XYZ file of N, CA, C and O in Angstrom:
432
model
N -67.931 -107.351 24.637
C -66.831 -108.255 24.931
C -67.388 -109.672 25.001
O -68.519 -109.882 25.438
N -66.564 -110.666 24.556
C -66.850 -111.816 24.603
C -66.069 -113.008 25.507
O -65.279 -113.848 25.075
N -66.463 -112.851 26.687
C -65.665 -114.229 27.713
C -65.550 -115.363 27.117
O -66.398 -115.620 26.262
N -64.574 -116.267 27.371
C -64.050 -117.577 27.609
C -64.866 -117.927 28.066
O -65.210 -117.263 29.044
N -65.456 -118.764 27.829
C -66.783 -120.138 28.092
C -65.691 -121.091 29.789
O -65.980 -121.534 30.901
N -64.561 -120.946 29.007
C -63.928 -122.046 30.328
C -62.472 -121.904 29.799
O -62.321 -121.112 28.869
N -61.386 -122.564 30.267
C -59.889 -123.004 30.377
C -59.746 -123.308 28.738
O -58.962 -122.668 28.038
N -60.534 -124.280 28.263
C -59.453 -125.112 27.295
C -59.568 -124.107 25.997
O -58.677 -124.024 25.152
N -61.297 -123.047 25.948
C -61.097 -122.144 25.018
C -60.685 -120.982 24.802
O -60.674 -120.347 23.748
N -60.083 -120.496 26.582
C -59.028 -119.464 26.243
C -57.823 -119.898 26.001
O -56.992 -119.038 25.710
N -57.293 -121.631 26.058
C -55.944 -121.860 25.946
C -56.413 -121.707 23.918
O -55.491 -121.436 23.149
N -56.962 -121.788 23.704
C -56.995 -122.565 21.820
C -57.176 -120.816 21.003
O -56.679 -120.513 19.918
N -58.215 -119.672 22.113
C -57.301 -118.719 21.619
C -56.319 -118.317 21.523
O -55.757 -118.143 20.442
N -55.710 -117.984 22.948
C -54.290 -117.928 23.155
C -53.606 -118.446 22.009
O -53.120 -117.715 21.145
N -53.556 -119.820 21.986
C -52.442 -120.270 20.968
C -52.352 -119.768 19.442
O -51.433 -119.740 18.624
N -53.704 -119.384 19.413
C -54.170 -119.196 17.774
C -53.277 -117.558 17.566
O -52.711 -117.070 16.587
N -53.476 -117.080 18.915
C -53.197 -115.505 18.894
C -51.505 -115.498 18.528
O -50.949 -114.709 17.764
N -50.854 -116.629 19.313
C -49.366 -116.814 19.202
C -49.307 -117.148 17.983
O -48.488 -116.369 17.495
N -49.803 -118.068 16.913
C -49.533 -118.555 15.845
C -49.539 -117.342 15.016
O -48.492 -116.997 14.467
N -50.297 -116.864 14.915
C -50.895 -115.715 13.739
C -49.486 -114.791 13.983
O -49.144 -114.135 12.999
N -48.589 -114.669 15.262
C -47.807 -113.631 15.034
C -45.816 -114.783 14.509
O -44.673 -114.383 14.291
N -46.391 -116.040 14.536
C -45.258 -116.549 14.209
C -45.554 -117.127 12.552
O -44.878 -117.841 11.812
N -46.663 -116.568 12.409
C -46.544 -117.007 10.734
C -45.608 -115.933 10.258
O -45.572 -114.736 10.544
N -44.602 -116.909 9.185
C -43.633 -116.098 8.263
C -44.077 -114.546 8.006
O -43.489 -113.604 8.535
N -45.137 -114.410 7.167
C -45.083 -113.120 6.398
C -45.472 -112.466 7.899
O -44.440 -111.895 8.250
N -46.321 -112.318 8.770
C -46.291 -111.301 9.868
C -45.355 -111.428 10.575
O -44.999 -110.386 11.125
N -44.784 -112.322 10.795
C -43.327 -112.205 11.793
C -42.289 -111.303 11.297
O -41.310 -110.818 11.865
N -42.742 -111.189 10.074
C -41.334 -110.691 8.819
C -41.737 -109.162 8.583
O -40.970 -108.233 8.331
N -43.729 -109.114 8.788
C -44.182 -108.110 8.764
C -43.567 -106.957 9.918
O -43.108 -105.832 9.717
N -43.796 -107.876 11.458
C -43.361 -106.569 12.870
C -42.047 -106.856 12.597
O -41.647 -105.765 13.001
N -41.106 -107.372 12.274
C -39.651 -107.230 12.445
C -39.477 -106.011 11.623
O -38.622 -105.298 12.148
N -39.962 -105.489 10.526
C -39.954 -104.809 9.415
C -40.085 -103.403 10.154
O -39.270 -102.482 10.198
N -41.921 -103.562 10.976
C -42.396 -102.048 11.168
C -41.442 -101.883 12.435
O -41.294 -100.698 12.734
N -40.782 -102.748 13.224
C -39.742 -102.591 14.485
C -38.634 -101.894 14.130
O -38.359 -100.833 14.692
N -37.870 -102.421 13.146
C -37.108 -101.665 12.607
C -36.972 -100.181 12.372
O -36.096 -99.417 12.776
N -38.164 -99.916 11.538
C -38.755 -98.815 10.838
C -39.027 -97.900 12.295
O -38.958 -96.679 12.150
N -39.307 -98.377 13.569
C -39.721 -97.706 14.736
C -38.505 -96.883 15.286
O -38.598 -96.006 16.145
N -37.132 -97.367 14.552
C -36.079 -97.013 14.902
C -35.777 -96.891 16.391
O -35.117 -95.932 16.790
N -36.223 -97.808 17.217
C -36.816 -96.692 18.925
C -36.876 -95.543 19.500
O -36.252 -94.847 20.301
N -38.085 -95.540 18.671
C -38.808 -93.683 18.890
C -40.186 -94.557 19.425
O -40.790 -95.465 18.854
N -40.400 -93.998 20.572
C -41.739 -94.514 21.095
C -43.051 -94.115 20.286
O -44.028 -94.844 20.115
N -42.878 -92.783 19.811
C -44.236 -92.423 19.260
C -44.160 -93.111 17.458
O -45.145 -93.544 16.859
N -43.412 -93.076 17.161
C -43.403 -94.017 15.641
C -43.949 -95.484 16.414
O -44.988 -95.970 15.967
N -43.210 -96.229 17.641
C -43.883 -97.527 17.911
C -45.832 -97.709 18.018
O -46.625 -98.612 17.750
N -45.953 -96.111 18.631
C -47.408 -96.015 18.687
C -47.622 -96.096 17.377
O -48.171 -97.176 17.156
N -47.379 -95.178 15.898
C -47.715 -94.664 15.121
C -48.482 -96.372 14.598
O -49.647 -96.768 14.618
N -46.662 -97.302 13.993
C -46.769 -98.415 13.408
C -46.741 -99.586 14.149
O -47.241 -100.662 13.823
N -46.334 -99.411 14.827
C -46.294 -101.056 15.528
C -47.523 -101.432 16.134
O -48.005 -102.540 15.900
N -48.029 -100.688 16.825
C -49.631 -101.526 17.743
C -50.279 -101.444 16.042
O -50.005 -102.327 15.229
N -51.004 -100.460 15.755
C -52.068 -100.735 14.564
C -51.627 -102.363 13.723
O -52.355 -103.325 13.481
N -49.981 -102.125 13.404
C -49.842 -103.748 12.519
C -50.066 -104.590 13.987
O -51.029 -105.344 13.851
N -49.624 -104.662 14.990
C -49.770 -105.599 15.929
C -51.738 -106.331 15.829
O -52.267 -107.386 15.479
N -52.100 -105.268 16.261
C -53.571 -105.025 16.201
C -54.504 -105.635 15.284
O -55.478 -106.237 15.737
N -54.244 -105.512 13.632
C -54.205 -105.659 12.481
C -53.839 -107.538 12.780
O -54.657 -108.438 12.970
N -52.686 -107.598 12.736
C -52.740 -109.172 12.702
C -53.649 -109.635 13.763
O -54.765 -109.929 13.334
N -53.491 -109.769 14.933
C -54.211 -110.123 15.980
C -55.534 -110.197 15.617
O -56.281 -111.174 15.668
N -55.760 -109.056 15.239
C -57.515 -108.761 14.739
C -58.345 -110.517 14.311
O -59.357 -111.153 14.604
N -56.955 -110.669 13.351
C -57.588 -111.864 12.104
C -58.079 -113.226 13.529
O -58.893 -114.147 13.464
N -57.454 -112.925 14.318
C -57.768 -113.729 15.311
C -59.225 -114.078 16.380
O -59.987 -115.021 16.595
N -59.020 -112.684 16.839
C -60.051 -112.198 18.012
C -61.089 -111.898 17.160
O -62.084 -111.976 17.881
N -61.420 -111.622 16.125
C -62.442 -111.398 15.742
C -63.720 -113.154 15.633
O -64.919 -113.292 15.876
N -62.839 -113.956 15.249
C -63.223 -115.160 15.455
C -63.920 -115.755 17.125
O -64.839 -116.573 17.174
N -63.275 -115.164 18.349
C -63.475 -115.215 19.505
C -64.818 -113.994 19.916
O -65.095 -113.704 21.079
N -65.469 -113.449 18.793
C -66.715 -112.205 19.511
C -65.953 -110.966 19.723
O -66.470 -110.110 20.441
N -64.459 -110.679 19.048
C -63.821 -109.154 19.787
C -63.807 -108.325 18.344
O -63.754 -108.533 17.132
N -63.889 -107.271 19.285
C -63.686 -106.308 17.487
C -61.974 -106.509 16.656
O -60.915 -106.508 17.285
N -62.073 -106.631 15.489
C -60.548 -106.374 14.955
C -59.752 -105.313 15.051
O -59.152 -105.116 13.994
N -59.491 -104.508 15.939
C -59.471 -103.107 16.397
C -58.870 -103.139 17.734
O -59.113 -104.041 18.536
N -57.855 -101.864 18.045
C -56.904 -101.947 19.279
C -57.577 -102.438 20.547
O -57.054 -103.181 21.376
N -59.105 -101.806 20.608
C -60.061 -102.027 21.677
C -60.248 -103.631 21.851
O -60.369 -104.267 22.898
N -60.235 -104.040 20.660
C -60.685 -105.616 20.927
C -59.723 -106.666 21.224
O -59.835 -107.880 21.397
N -58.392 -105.559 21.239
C -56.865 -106.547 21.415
C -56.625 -106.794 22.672
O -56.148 -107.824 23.150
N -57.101 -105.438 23.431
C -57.093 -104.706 25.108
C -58.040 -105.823 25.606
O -57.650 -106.640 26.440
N -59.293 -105.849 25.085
C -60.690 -106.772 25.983
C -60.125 -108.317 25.986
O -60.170 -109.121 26.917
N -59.454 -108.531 24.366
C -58.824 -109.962 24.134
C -58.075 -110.365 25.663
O -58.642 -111.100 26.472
N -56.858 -109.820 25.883
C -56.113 -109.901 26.691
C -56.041 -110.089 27.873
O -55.291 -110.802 28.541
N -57.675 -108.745 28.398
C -57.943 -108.505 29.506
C -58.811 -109.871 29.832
O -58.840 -110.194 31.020
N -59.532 -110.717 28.875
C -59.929 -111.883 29.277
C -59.425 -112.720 29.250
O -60.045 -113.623 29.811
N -57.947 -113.185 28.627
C -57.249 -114.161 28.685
C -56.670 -113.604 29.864
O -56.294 -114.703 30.272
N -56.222 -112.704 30.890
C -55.886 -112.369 32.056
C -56.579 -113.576 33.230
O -56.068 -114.311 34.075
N -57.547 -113.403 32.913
C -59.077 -114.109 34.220
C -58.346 -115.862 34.085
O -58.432 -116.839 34.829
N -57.745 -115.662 32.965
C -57.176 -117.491 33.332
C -55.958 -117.749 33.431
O -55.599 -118.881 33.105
N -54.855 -116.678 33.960
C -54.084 -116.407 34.464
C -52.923 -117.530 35.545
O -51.704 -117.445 35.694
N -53.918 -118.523 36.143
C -53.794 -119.238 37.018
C -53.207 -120.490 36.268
O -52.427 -121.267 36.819
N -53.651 -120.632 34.934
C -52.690 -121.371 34.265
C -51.676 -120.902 33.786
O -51.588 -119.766 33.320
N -50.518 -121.980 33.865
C -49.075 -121.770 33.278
C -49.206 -121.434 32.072
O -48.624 -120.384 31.800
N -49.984 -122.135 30.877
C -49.765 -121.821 29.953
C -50.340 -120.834 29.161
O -49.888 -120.572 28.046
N -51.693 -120.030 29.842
C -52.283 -119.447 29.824
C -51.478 -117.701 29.893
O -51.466 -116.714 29.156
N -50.861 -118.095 31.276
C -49.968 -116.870 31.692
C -49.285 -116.559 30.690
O -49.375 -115.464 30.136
N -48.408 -117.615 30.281
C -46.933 -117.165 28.671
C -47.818 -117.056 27.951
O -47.684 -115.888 27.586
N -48.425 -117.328 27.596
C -49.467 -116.932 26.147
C -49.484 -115.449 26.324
O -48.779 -114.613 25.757
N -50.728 -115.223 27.508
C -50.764 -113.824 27.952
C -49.845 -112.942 27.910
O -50.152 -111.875 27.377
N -48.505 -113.097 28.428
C -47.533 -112.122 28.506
C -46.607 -112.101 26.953
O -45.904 -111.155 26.601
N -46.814 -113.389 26.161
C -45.974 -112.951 24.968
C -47.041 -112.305 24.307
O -46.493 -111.554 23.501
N -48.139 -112.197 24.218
C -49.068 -111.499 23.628
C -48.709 -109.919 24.010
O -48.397 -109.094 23.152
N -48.810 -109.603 25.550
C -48.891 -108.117 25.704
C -47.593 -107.451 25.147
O -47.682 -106.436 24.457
N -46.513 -107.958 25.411
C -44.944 -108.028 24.910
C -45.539 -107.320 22.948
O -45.020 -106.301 22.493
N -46.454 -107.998 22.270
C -46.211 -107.257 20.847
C -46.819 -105.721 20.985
O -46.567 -104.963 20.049
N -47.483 -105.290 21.921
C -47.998 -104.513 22.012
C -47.037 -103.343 23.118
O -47.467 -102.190 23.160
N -46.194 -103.571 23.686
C -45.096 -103.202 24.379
C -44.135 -102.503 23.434
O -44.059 -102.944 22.288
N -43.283 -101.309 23.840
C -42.017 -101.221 22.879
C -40.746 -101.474 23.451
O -40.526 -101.042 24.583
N -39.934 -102.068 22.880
C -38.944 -102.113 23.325
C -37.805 -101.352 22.682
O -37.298 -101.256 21.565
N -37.577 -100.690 24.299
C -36.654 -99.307 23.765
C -35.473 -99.491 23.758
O -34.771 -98.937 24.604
N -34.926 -100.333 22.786
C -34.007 -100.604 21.882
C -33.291 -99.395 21.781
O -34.133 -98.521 21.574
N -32.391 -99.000 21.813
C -32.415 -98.003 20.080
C -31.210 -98.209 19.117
O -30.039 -98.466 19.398
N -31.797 -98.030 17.922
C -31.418 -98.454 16.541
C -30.780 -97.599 15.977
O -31.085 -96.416 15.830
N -29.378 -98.427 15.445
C -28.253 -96.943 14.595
C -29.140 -96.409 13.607
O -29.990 -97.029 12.968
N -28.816 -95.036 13.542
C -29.671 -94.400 12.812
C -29.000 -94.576 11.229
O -29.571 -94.078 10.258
């Protein structure tokens, strides 16, 4: 695992982590596999974390984490420790939120 040196470089992950999921083609990507999840929790396991994971990856891997669910969990769990910031916190929680399902459920 790789810690945050200090504040301003878990805020510049954080943000990077938010960007990567508001670029067009991946935003367009989880709306797609969400859909497709129909809200069935175990399809959300099946597709949604791995693409969640998968994008994120392109991120955390840049920060010392593996591109891999494990390195999404350690990502998180260290942007947690800076918590105490506001902006730190929403980062944090819209992050865990892609990894969350929301049990929607979708006309079949």
């Amino acid at each position: 695992m790789a810690p945050f040196p200090n504040l301003e470089t878990a805020r510049e992950a954080a943000r990077a982590a938010r960007a990567v999921f508001e670029d067009p083609a991946n935003k367009a990507r989880m709306e797609q596999v969400q859909r497709d999840c129909k809200g069935d929790i175990s399809r959300f396991f099946q597709l949604c974390i791995p693409a969640a994971s998968e994008i994120l990856g392109a991120v955390i891997i840049q920060h010392g984490f593996q591109p891999n669910q494990n390195g999404c969990v350690e990502f998180t769990q260290e942007l947690s420790k800076f918590v105490e910031d506001p902006e730190i916190r929403e980062l944090e929680q819209e992050l865990k939120m892609r990894f969350m399902p929301t049990m929607v459920p979708h006309p079949a």
